[in-house]
XYZ file of C-alpha atoms in Angstrom:
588
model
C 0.000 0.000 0.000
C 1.820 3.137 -1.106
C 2.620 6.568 0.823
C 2.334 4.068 4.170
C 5.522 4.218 6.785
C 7.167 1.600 7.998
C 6.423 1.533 11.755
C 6.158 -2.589 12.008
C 9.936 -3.008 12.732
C 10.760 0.158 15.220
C 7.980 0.922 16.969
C 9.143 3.528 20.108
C 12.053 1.394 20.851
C 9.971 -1.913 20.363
C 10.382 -4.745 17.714
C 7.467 -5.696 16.239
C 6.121 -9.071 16.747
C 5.029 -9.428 12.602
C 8.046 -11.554 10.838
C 9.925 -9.038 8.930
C 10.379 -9.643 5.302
C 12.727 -12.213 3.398
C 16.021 -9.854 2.693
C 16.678 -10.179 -0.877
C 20.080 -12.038 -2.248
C 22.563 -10.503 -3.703
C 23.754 -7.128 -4.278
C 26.840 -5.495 -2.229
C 24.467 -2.308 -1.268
C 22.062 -4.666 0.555
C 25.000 -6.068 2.459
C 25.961 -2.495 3.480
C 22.660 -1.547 4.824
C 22.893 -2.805 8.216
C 26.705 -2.294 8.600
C 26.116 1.250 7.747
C 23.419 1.331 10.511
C 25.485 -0.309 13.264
C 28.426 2.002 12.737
C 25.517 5.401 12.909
C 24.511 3.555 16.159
C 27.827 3.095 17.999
C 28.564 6.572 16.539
C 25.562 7.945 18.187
C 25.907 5.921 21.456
C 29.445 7.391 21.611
C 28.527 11.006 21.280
C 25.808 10.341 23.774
C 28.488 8.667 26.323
C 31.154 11.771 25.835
C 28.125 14.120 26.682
C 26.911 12.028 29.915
C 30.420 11.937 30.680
C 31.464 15.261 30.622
C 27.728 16.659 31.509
C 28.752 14.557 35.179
C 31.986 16.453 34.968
C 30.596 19.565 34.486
C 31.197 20.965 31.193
C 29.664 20.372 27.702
C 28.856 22.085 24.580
C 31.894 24.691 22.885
C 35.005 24.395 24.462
C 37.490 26.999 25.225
C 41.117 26.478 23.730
C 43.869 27.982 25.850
C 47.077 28.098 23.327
C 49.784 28.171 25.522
C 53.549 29.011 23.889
C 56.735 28.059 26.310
C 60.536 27.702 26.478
C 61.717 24.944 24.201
C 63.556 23.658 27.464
C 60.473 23.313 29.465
C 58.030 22.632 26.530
C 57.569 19.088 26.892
C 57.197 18.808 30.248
C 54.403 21.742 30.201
C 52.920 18.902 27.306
C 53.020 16.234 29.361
C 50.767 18.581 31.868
C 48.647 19.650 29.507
C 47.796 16.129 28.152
C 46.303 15.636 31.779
C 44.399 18.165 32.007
C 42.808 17.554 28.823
C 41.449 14.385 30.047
C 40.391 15.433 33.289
C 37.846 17.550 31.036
C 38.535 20.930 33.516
C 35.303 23.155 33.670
C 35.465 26.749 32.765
C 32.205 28.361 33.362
C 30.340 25.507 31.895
C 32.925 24.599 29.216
C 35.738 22.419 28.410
C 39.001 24.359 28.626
C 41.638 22.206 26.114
C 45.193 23.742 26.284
C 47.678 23.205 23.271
C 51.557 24.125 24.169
C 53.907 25.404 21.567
C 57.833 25.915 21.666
C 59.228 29.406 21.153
C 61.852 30.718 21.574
C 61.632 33.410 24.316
C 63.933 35.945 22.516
C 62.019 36.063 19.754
C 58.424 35.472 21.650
C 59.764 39.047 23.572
C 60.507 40.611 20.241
C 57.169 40.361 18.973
C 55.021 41.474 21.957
C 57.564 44.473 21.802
C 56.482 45.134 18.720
C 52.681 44.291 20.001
C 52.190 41.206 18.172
C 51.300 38.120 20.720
C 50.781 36.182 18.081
C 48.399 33.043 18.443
C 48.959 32.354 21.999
C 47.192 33.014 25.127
C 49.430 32.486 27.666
C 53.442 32.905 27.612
C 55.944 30.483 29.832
C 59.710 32.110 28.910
C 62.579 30.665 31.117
C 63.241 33.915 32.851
C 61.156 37.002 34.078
C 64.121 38.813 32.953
C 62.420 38.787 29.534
C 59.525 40.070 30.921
C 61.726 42.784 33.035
C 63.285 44.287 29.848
C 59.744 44.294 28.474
C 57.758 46.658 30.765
C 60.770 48.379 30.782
C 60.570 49.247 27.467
C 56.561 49.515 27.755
C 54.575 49.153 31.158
C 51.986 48.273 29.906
C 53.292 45.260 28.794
C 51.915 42.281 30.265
C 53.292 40.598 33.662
C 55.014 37.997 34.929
C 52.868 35.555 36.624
C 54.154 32.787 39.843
C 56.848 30.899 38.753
C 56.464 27.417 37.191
C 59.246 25.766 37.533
C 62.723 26.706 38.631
C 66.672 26.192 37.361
C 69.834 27.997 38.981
C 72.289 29.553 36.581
C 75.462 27.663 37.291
C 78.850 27.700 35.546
C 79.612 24.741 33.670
C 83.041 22.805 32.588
C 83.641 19.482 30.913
C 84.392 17.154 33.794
C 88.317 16.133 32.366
C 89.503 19.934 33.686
C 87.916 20.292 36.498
C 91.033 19.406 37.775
C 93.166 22.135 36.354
C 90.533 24.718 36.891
C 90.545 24.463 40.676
C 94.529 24.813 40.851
C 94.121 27.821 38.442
C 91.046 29.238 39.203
C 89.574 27.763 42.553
C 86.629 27.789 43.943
C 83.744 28.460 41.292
C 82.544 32.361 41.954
C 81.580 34.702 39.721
C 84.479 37.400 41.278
C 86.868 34.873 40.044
C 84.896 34.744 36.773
C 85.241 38.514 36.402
C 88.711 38.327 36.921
C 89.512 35.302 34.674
C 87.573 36.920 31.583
C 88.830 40.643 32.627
C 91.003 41.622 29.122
C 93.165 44.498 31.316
C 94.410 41.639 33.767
C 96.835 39.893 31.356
C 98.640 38.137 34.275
C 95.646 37.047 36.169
C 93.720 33.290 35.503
C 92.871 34.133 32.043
C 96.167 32.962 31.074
C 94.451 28.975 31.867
C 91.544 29.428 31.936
C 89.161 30.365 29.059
C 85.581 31.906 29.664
C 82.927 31.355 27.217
C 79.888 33.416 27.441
C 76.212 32.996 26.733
C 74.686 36.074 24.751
C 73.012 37.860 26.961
C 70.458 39.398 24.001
C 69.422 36.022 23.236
C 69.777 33.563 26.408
C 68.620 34.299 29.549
C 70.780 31.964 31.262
C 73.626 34.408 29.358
C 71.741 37.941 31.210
C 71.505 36.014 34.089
C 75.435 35.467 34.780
C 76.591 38.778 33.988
C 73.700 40.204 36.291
C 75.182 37.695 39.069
C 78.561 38.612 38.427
C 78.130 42.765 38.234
C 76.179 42.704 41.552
C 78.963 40.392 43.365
C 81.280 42.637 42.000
C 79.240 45.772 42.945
C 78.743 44.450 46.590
C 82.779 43.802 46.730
C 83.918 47.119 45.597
C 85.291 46.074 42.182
C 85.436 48.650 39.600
C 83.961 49.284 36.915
C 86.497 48.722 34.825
C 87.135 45.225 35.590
C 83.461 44.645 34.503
C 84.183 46.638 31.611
C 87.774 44.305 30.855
C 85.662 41.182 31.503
C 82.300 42.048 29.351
C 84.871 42.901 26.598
C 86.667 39.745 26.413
C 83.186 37.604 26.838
C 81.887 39.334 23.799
C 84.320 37.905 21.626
C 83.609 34.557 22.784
C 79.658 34.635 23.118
C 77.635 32.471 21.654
C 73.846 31.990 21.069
C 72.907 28.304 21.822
C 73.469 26.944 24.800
C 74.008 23.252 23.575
C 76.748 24.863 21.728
C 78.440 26.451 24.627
C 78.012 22.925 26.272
C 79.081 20.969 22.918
C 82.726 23.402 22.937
C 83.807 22.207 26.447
C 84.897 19.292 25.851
C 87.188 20.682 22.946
C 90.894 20.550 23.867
C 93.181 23.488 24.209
C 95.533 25.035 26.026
C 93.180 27.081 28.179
C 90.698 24.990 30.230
C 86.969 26.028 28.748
C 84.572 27.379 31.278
C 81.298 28.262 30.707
C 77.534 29.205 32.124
C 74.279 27.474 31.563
C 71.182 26.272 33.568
C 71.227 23.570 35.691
C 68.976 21.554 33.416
C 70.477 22.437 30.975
C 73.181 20.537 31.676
C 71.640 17.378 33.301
C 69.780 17.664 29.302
C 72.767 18.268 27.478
C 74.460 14.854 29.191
C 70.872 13.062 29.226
C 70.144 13.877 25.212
C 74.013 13.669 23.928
C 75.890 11.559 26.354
C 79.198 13.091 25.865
C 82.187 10.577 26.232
C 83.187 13.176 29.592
C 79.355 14.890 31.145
C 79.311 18.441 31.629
C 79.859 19.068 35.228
C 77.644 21.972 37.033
C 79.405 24.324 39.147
C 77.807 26.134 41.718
C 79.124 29.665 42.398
C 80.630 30.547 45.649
C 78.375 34.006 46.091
C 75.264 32.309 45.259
C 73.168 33.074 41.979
C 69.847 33.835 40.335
C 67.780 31.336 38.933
C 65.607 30.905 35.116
C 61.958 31.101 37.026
C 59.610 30.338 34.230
C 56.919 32.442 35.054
C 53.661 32.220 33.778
C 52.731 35.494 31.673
C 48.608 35.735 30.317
C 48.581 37.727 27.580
C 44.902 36.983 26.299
C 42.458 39.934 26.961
C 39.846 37.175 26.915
C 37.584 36.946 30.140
C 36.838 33.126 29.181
C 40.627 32.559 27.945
C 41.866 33.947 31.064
C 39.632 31.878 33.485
C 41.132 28.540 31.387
C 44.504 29.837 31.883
C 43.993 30.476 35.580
C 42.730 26.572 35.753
C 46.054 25.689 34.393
C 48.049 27.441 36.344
C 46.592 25.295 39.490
C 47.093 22.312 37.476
C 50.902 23.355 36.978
C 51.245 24.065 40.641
C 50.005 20.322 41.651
C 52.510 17.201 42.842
C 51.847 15.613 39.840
C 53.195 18.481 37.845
C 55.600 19.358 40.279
C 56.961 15.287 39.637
C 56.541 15.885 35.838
C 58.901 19.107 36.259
C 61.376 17.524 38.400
C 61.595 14.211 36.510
C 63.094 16.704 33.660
C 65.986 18.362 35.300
C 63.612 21.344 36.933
C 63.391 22.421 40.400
C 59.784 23.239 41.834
C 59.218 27.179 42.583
C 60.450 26.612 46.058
C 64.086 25.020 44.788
C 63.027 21.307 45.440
C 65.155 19.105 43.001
C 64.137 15.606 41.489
C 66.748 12.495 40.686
C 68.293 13.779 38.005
C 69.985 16.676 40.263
C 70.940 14.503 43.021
C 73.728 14.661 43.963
C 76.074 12.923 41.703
C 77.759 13.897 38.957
C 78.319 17.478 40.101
C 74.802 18.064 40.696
C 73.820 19.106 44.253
C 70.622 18.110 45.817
C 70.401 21.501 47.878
C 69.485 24.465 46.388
C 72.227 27.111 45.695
C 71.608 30.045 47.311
C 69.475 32.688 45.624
C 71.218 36.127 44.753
C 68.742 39.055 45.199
C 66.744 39.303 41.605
C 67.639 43.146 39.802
C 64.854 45.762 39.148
C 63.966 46.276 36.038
C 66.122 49.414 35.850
C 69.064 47.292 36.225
C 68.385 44.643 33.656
C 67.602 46.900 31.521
C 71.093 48.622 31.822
C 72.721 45.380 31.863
C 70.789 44.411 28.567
C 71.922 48.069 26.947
C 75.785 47.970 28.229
C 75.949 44.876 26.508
C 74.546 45.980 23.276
C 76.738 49.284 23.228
C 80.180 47.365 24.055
C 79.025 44.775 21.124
C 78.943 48.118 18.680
C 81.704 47.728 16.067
C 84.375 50.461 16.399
C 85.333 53.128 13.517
C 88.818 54.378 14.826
C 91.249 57.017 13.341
C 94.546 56.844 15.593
C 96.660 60.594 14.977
C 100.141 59.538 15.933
C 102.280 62.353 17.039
C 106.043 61.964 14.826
C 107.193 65.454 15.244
C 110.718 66.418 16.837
C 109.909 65.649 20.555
C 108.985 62.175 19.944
C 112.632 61.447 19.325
C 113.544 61.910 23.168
C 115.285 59.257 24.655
C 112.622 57.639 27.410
C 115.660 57.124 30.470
C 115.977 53.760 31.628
C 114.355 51.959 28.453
C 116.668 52.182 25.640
C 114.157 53.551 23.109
C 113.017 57.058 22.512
C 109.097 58.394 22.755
C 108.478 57.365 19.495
C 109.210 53.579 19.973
C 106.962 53.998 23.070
C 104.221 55.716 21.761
C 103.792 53.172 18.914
C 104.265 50.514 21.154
C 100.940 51.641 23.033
C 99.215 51.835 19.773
C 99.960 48.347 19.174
C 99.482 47.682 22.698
C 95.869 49.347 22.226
C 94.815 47.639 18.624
C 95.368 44.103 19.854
C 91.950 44.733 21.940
C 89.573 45.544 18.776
C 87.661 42.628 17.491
C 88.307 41.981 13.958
C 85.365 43.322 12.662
C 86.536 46.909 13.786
C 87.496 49.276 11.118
C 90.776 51.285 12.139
C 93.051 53.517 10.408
C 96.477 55.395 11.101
C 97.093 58.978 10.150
C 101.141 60.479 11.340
C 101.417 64.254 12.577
C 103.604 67.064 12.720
C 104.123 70.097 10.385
C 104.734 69.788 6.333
C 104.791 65.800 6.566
C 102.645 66.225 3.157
C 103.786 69.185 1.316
C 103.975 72.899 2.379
C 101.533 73.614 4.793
C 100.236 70.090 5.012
C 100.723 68.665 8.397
C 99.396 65.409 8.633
C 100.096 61.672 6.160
C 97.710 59.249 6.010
C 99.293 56.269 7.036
C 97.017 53.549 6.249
C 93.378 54.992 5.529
C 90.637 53.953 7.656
C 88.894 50.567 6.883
C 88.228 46.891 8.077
C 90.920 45.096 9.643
C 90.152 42.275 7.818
C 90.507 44.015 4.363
C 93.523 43.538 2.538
C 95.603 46.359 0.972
C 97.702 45.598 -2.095
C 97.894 41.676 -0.927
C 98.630 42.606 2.977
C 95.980 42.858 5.550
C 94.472 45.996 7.043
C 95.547 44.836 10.542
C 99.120 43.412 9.514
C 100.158 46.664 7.809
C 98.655 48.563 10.953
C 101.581 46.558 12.759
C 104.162 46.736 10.342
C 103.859 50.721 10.104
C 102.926 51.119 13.663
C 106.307 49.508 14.415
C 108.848 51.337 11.537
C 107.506 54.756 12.403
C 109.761 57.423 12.574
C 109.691 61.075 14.575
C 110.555 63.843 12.356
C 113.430 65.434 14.110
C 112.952 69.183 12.713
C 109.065 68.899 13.193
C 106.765 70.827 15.166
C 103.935 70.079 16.481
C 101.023 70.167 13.641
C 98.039 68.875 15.788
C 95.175 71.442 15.597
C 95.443 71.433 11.733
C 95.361 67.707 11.782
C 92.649 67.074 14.202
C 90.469 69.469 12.174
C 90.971 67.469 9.328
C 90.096 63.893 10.468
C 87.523 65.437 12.849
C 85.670 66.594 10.053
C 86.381 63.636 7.984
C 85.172 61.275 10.637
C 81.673 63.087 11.131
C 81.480 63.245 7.399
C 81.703 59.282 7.476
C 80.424 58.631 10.515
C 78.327 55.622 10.889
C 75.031 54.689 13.633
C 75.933 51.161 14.170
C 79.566 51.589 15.296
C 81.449 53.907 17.927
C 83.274 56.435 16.326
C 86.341 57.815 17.213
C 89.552 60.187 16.695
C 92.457 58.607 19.116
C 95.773 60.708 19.414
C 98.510 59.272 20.700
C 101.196 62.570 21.680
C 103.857 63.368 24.394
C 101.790 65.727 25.444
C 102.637 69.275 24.363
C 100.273 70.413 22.699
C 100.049 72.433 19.263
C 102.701 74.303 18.838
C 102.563 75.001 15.188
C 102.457 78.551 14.932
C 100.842 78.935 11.458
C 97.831 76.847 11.548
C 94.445 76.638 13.358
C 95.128 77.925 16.623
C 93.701 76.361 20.609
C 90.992 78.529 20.833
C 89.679 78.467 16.480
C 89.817 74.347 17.509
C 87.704 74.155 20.123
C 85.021 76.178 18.749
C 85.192 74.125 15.642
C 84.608 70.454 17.712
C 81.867 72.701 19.559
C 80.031 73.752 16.418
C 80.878 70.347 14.637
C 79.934 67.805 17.391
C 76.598 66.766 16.708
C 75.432 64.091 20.052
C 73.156 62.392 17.779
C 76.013 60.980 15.658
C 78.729 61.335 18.186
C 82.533 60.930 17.486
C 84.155 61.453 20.527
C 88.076 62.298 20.745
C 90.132 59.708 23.442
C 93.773 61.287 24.023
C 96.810 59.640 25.604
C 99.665 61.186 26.205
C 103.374 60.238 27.228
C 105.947 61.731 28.653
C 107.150 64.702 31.138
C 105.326 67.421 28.739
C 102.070 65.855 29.341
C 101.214 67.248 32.726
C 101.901 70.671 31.070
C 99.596 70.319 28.157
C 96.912 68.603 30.555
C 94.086 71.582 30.512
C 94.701 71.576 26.905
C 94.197 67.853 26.247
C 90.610 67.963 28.757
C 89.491 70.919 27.130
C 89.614 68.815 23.442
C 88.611 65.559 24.514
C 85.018 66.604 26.650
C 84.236 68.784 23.796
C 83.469 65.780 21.817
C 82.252 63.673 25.162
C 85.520 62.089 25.110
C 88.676 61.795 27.961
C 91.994 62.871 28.280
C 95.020 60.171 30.022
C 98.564 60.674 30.818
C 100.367 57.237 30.456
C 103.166 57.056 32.717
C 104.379 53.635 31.605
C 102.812 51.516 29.052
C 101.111 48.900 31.331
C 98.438 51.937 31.942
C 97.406 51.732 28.454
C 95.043 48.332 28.842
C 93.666 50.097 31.200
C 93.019 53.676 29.275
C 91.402 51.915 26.729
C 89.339 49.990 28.609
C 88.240 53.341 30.062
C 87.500 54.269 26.219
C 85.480 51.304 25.820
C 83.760 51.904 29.164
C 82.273 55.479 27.688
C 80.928 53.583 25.018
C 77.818 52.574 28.130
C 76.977 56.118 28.744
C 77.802 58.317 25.568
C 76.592 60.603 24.985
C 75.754 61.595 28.233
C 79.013 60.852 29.588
């Protein structure tokens, strides 16, 4: 009978009692029928379990994804976590809260919230607060640093073959004996064993860390600022960006033992995931030292987002996290330590103790020092040649010339080799009537070669075959003028630039050129502090003191500083005072 419905074989739940119909033979559809109706059944009895389920939990319906981004270090552990909490279907205001977790990298995480981009994440777990420090320093209304996740001291670090010859040559680990091992003025001190490698500090926090510990231990002990200076000068050259490959270099062989800094878990990963033939060992400094806190930053402006995120920080703070955490080389907020930093193998089951964490003022000088002593350096050295310079030096065989160039050379050994340096000579008519001043070797890379010979080799070779003029006067106003000009004209942002002259100290006394006063007003009306070029002057010998006012009233025209060397072990040390400038110009 057509147009009626079937009700004979479902009838509210019921079978009917009437014997269904004889299924036909044949045909693969007919075969699929009730297959296709048992698999819609289990799917629907599924679905109907997951919502009885999670209806008794208490949350159904749309869920609420939390997108969590953390250190790569601590990533899968914070995985691990999350794949709990999934399960455990967590209720957020009636809703399932599901939390994802993403590596990245927290320098680069940092850059783009500077720059106001989040990104797609809701919630931010770098290894440090010192990220977040440098932030709001920058902005304050950048978002905060939440409690702490997880915890890992910043230790120093050395392949476990040298420990040996470290403690005869360095002693106990500290981060005043790091200073002092690393500081480039202190050429007799335990830099001649022992080698410090660095972590950049603009790209590890581990790296900020250190030199934070280190500048406050040497604050608190009266150190100078110098030997900061000396040691953040040397570790610059040897820097590096990955930690693994700070850890990875100990164990090469030289003839300075390697030491370096990482995290604590760090190293108990680097030995766990690479099993080096001889473990990194973890030292633990003497003074104490700061710690990578992980803290838990929400960056979501969603009310909903923020309530999940707030459920997961619980969640991170429970035993079974805490275990997760500590099963990975992590210490709990509190400095509790798992197996893997028991103590063996260097690790110590104890806590270090915790240095007092820097304001933000501080780590934000800390991050900027660093950043102006990595500036490359655009140098013009003026060397004084005229007739003085040939004036025997009493008790050292060699006249004022030989010891003048010898603290130029002295002085160009501590440029990088990416600094661009050049050599002009002084006196009066050097180049023709009226000219006072031959340029040497023009200003350029160190690493460029001129007609087959190196920038830095000829430097050398001239800097050591230089000869006073014995008839000459003293041709330095006209001179200065010249390469002070030149040097603005040329002057370039990324680099320091500078005018060094190297005299005996007396002064201009060329009686036809540009005269004190003319020079002073020209560096005044020339100087420009938004593209500075500042003029550092060292003088040697018994005329110095004489010329003195002279030599002040040039250099601080230009934000720049005047020295008298009174034997050439000083000049390490003037330089280093040069380099220090760098941190506050142009404000000096």
């Amino acid at each position: 009978m057509g147009g009626r419905h079937r009700t004979d074989e479902l009838e509210d739940g019921y079978t009917s009692s009437k014997e269904p119909p004889r299924r036909r033979r044949g045909g693969r559809g007919m075969v699929l029928v009730p297959l296709a109706g048992s698999v819609a059944l289990a799917v629907l009895l599924g679905v109907a379990a997951y919502v009885i389920i999670n209806r008794d939990r208490g949350c159904a319906g749309d869920g609420i994804a939390l997108r969590v981004t953390a250190s790569p270090d601590i990533q899968p552990a914070v995985s691990q976590i999350a794949e709990r909490f999934n399960k455990a279907a967590h209720d957020v205001e009636g809703r399932c809260a599901t939390v994802t977790v993403a590596k990245g990298v927290p320098a680069t995480v940092a850059s783009g919230l500077a720059g106001g981009k989040a990104g797609a994440m809701d919630v931010w777990i770098p290894d440090s607060g010192l990220w977040v420090a440098n932030l709001r320093a920058k902005n304050p209304q950048a978002p905060e640093a939440g409690a702490s996740v997880a915890q890992s001291p910043i230790v120093m670090v050395a392949s476990g073959s040298v420990i040996p010859k470290l403690r005869k040559s360095f002693g106990e680990a500290s981060w005043g004996g790091m200073i002092n091992a690393a500081n480039v003025a202190n050429v007799e001190g335990p830099g001649r064993k022992v080698r410090v490698l660095a972590l950049d500090p603009s790209f590890n926090a581990a790296g900020l860390g250190a030199l934070l510990a280190a500048s406050g231990v040497a604050t608190a002990s009266g150190g100078g600022r110098q030997q900061l200076v000396g040691a953040l000068k040397t570790l610059s050259g040897s820097a590096v960006r990955d930690q693994d490959a700070l850890l990875s270099s100990l164990g090469v062989k030289g003839t300075r033992a390697p030491l370096g800094v990482a995290s604590e878990q760090g190293v108990w990963a680097f030995n766990t995931a690479k099993k080096p033939e001889v473990p990194a060992v973890p030292l633990y400094p003497a003074e104490g030292t700061l710690n990578l806190d992980y803290p838990m930053v929400i960056t979501t402006k969603d009310a909903a987002v923020r309530k999940a995120a707030e459920a997961f920080r619980k969640e991170l703070g429970t035993e079974s996290a805490r275990k997760t955490l500590q099963d990975q080389g992590f210490r709990t907020p509190d400095g509790k330590g798992g197996k893997p930093v028991a103590d063996s193998g260097g690790f110590q089951a104890e806590a270090p103790r915790a240095l007092k964490t820097p304001d933000v003022r501080t780590v934000a000088r800390m991050s900027q020092s660093w950043s102006r002593l990595n500036l490359g350096t655009r140098l013009l050295a003026l060397l004084d040649v005229s007739g003085t310079m040939a004036t025997p030096v009493p008790g050292t065989g060699a006249d004022r010339m030989r010891m003048i160039s010898k603290i130029a050379i002295e002085g160009m050994q501590l440029f990088p080799a990416k600094s661009e340096i050049g050599v002009w000579e002084y006196s009066t008519h050097l180049a023709g009537q009226g000219v006072d001043f031959r340029k040497t070797v023009p200003v350029g890379p160190l690493t460029e070669s001129i007609d087959g010979v190196l920038r830095k080799d000829l430097l050398a070779q001239r800097l050591s075959t230089i000869q006073a003029k014995p008839t000459g006067d003293t041709g330095l106003n006209d001179t200065l003028k010249a390469a002070y000009g030149q040097m603005t004209k040329e002057y370039q942002g990324d680099k320091i630039n500078t005018v060094l002259i190297l005299t005996d100290g007396a002064g201009n006394d060329d009686p036809d050129g540009v005269s004190d006063e003319e020079m002073l007003q020209y560096l005044k009306k020339t100087y420009n502090p938004e593209k500075p070029v500042s003029i550092l002057l060292i003088a040697f010998g018994p005329e110095a003191a004489a010329g003195k006012k002279q030599m002040d009233a040039l250099a601080k025209a230009t934000g720049g500083e005047a020295f008298i060397a009174r034997d050439i072990l000083q000049v390490r040390r003037f330089f280093l005072k040069g380099m220090e400038r760098r941190i506050c110009a142009p404000n000096c």
